[in-house]
Short mmCIF file of N, CA and C in Angstrom, two decimals:
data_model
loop_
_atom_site.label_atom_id
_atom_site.label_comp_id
_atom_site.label_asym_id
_atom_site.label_seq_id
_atom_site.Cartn_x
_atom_site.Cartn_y
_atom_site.Cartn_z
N UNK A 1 -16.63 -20.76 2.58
CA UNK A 1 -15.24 -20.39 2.81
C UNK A 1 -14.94 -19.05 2.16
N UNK A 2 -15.65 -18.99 0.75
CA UNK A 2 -15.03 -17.50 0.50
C UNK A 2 -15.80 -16.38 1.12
N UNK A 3 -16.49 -16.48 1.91
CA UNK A 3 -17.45 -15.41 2.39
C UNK A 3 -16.35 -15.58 4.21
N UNK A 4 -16.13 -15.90 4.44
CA UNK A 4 -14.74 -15.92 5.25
C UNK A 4 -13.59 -14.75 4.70
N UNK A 5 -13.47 -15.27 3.94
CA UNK A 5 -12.19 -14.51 3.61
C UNK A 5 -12.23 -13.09 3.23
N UNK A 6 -13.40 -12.95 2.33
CA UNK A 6 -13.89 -11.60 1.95
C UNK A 6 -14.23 -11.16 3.36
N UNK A 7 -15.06 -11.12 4.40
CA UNK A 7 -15.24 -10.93 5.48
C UNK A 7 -13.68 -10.61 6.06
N UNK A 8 -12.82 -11.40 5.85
CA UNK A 8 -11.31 -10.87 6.82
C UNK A 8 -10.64 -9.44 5.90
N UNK A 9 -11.13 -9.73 4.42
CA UNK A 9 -10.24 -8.60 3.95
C UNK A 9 -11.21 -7.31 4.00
N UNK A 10 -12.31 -7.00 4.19
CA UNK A 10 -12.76 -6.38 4.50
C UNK A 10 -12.13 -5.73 6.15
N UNK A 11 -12.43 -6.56 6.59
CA UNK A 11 -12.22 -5.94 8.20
C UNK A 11 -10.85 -5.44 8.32
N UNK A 12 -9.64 -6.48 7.31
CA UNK A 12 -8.38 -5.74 7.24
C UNK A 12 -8.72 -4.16 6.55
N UNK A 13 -8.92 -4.12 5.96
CA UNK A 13 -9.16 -2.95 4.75
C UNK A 13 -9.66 -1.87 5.91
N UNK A 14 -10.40 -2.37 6.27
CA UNK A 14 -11.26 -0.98 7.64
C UNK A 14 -10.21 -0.65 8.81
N UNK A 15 -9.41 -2.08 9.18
CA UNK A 15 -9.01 -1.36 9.99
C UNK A 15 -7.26 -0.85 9.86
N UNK A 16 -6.89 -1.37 8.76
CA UNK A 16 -5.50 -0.80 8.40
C UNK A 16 -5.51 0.81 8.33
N UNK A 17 -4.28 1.60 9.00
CA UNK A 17 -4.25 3.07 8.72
C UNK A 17 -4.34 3.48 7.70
N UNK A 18 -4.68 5.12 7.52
CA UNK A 18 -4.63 5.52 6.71
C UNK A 18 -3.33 6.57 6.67
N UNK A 19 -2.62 6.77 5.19
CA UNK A 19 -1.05 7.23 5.47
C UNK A 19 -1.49 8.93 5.34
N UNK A 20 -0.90 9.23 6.07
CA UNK A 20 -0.76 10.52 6.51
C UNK A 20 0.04 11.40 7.19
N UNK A 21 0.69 12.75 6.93
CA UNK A 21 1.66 13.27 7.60
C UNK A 21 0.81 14.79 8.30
N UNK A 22 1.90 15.19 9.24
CA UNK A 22 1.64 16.19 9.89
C UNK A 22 2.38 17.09 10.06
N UNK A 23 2.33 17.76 9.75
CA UNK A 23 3.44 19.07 9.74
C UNK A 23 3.34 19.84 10.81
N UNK A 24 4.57 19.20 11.63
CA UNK A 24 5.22 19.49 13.16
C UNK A 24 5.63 21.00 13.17
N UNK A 25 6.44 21.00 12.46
CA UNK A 25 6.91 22.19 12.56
C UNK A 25 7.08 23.58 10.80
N UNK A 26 6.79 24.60 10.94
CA UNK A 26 6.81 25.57 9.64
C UNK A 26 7.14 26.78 10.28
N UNK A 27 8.23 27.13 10.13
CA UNK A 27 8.91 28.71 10.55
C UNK A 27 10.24 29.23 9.17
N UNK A 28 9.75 30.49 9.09
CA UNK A 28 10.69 30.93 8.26
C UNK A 28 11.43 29.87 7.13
N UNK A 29 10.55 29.28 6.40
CA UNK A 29 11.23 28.63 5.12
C UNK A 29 11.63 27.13 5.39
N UNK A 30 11.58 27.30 6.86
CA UNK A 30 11.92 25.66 6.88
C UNK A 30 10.62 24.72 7.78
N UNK A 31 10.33 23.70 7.18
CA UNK A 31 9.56 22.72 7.55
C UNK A 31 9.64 21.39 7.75
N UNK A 32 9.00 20.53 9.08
CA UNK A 32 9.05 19.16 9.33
C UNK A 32 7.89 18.84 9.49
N UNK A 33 7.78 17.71 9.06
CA UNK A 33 6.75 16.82 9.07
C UNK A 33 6.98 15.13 9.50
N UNK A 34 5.68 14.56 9.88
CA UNK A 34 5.81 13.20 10.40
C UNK A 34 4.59 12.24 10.02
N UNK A 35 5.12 11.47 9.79
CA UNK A 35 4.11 10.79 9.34
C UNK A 35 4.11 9.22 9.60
N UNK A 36 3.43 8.46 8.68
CA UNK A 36 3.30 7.08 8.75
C UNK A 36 2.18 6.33 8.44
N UNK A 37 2.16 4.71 8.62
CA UNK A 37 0.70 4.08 8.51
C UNK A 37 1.30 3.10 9.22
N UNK A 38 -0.28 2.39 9.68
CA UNK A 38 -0.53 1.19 10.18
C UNK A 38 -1.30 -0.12 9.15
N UNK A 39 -0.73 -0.82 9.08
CA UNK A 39 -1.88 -2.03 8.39
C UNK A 39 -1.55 -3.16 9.32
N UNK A 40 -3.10 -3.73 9.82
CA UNK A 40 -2.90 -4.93 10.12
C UNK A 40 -3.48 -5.54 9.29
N UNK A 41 -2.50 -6.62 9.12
CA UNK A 41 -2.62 -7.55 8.21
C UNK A 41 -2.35 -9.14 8.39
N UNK A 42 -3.25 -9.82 7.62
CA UNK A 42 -3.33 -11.31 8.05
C UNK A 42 -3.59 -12.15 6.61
N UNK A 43 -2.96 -13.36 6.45
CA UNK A 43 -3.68 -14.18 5.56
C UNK A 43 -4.15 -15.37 6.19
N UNK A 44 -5.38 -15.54 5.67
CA UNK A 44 -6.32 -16.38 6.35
C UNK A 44 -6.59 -17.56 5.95
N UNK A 45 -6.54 -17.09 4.34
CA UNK A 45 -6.24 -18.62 3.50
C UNK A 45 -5.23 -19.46 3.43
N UNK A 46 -3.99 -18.93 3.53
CA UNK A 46 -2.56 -19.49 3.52
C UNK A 46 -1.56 -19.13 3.55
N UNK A 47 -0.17 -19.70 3.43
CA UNK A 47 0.70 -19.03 3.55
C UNK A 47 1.16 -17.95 2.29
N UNK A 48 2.34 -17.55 1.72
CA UNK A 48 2.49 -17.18 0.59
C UNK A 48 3.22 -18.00 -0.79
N UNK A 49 3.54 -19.24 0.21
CA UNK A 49 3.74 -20.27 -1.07
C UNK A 49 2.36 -21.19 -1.21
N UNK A 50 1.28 -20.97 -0.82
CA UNK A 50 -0.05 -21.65 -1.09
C UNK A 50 -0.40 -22.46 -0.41
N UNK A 51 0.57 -22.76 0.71
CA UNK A 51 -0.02 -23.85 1.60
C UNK A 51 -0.85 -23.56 2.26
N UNK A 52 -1.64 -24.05 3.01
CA UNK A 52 -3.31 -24.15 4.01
C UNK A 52 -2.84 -23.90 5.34
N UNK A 53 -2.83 -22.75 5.93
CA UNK A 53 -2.72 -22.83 7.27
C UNK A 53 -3.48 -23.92 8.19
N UNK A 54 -3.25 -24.15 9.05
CA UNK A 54 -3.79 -25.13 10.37
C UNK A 54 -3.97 -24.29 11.65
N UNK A 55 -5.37 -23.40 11.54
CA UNK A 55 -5.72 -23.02 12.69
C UNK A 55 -4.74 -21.97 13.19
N UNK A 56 -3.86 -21.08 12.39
CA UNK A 56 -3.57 -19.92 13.27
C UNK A 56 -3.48 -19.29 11.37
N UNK A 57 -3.40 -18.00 12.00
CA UNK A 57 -2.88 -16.87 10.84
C UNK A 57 -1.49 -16.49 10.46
N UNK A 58 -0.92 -16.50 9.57
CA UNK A 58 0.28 -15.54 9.45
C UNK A 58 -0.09 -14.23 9.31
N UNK A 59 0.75 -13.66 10.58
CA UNK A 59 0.45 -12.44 10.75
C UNK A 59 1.54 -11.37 9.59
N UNK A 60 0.82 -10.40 8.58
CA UNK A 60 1.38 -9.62 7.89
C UNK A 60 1.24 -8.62 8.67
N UNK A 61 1.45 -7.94 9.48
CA UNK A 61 1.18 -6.54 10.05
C UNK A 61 2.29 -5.59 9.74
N UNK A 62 2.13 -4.61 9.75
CA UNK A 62 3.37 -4.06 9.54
C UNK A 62 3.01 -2.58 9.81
N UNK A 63 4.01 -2.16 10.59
CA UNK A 63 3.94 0.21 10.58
C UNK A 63 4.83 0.55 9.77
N UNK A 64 4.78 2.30 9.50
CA UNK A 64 5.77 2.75 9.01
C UNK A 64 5.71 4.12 9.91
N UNK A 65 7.03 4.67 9.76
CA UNK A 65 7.40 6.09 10.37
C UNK A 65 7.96 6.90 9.37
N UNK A 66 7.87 8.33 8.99
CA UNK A 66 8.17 8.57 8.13
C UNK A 66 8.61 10.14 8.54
N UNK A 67 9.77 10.35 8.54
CA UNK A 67 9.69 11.67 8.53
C UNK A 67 10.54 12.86 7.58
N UNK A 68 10.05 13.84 7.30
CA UNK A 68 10.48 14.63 6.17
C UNK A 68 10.53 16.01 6.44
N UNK A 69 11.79 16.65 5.75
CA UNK A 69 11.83 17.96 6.21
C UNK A 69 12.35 18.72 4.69
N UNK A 70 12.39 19.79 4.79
CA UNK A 70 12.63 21.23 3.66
C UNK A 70 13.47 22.52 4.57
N UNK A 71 13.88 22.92 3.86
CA UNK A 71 14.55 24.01 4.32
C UNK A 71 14.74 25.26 3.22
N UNK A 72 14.56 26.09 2.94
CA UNK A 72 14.87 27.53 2.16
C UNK A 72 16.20 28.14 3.16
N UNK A 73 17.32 27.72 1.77
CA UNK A 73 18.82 27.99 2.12
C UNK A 73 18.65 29.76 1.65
N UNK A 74 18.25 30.09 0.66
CA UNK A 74 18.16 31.16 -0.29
C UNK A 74 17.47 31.33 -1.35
N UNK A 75 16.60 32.57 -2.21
CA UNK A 75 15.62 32.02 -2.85
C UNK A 75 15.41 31.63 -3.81
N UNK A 76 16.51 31.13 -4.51
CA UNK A 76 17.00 30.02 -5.31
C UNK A 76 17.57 28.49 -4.85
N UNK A 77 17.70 28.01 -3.63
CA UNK A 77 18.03 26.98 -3.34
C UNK A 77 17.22 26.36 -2.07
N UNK A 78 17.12 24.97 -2.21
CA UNK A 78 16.06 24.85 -0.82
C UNK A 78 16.85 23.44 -0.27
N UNK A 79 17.08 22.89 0.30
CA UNK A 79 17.37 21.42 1.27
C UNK A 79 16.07 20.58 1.75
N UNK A 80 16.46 19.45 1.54
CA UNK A 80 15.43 18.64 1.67
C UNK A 80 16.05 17.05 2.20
N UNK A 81 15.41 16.54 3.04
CA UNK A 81 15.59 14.78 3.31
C UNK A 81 14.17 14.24 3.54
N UNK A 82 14.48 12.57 3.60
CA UNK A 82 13.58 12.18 4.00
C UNK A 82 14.02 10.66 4.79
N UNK A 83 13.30 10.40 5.92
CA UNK A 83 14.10 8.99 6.18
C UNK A 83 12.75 8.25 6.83
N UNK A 84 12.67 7.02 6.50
CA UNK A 84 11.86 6.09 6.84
C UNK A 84 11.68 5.06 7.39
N UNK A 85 11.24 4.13 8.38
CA UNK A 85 11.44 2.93 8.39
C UNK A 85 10.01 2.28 8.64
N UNK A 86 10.44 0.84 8.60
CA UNK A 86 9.16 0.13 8.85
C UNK A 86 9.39 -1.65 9.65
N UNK A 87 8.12 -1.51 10.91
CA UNK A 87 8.90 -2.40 11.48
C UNK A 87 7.55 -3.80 11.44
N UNK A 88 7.67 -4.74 10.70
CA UNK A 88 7.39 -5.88 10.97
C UNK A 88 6.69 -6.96 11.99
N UNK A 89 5.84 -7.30 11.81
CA UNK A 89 5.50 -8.05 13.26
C UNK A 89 5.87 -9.40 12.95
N UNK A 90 6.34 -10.40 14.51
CA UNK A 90 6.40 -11.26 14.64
C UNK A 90 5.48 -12.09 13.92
N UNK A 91 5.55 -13.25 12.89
CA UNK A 91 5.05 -14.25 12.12
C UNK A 91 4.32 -15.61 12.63
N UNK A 92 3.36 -15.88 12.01
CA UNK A 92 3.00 -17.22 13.13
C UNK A 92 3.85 -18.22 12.56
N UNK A 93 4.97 -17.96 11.40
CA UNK A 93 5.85 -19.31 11.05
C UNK A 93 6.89 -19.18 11.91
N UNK A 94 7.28 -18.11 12.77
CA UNK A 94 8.30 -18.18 13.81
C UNK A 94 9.37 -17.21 13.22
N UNK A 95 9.23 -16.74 12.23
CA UNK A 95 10.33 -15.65 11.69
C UNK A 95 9.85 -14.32 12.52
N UNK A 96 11.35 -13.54 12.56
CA UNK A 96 11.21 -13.18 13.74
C UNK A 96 10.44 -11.65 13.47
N UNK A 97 10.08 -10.39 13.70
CA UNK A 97 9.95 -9.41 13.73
C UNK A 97 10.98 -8.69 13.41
N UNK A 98 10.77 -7.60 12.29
CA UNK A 98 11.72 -6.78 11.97
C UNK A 98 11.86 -5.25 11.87
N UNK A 99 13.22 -4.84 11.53
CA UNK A 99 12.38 -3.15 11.31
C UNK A 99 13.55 -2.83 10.41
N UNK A 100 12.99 -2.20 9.17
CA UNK A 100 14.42 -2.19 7.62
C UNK A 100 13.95 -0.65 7.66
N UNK A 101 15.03 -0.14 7.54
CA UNK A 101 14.99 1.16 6.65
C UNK A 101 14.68 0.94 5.47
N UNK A 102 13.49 2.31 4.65
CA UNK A 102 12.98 2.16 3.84
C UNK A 102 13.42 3.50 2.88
N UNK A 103 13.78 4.44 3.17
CA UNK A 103 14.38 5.43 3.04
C UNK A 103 15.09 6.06 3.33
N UNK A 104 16.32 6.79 3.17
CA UNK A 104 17.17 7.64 3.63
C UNK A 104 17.78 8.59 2.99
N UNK A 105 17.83 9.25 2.79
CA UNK A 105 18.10 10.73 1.34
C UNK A 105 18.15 12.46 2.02
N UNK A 106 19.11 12.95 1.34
CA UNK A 106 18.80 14.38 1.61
C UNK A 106 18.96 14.75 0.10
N UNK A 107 19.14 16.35 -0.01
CA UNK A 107 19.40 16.61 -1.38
C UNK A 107 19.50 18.52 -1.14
N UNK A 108 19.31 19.19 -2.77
CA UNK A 108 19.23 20.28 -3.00
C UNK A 108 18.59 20.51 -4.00
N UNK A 109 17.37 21.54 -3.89
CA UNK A 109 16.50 22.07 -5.06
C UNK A 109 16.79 23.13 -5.37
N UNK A 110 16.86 23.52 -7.14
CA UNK A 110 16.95 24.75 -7.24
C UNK A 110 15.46 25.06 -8.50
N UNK A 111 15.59 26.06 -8.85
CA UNK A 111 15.18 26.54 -9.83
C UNK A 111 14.51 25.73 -11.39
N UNK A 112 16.02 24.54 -11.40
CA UNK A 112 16.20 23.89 -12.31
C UNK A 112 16.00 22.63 -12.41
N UNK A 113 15.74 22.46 -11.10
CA UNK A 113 15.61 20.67 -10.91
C UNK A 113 16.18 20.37 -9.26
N UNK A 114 16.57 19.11 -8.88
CA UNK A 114 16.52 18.85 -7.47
C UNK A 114 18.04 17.71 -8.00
N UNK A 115 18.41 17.48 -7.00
CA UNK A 115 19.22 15.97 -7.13
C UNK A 115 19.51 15.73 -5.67
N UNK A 116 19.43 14.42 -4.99
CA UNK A 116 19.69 13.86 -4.27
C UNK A 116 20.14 12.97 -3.60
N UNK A 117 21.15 12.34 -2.27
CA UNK A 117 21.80 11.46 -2.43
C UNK A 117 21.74 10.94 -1.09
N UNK A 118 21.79 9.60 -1.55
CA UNK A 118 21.14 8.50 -0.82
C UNK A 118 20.35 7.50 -1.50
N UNK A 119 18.80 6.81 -0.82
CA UNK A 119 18.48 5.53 -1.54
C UNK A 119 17.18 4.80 -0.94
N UNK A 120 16.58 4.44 -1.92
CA UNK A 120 15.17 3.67 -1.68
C UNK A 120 15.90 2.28 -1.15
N UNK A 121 15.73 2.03 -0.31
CA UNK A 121 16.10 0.11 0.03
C UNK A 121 14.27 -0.51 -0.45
N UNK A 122 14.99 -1.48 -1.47
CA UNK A 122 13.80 -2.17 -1.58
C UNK A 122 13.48 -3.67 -0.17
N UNK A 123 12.12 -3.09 -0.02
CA UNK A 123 11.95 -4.53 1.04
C UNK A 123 12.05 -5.83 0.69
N UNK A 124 12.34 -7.02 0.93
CA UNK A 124 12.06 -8.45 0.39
C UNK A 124 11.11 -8.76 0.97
#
């Protein structure tokens, strides 16, 4: 049995994304980028309160989208956001598929430091 399981987290491990962005766009001081990951994900042994599945998986899968930008207002000040989400797959306990914002923020950098407003939502 544990040569099962090591065997599934392996194959998860290989085939979950790797996170990475791409920078769409860079002209004159201002830049966007996009990004994200994929993990598929499964537990094979059980649920997450320890019970023994019966012949199917709970499916953990989950994406993210991520995108982020900068701007040079002047060359002391720059603009910046970032907004994220991530959407959930349908469960083999019947809960349904979801998609939470994970980020949402802009702000202003200077010289001296940055501050920004908005907010990490933590996932449950």
């Amino acid at each position: 049995m544990k040569k099962a399981v090591l065997a599934s987290a392996v194959v998860s491990a290989l085939m979950s994304g790797m996170v990475g962005a791409a920078e769409v766009y860079n002209s004159e001081g201002t830049s966007l980028e996009v990004g994200g990951r994929m993990e598929i994900r499964g537990d094979f042994g059980g649920n997450s309160d320890g019970k023994k599945l019966e012949g199917s998986m709970d499916n953990q899968s989950r994406a993210r989208l991520s995108i982020k930008g900068k701007t040079q207002i002047n060359d002391k000040l720059a603009g910046f956001g970032k907004w994220e989400i991530e959407h959930s797959a349908k469960k083999a306990s019947g809960k349904e598929e979801t998609i939470k914002q994970r980020y949402m923020f802009a702000g202003l950098e200077t010289d001296f430091g940055a501050v920004s407003f908005g907010r990490k939502i933590l996932l449950a």
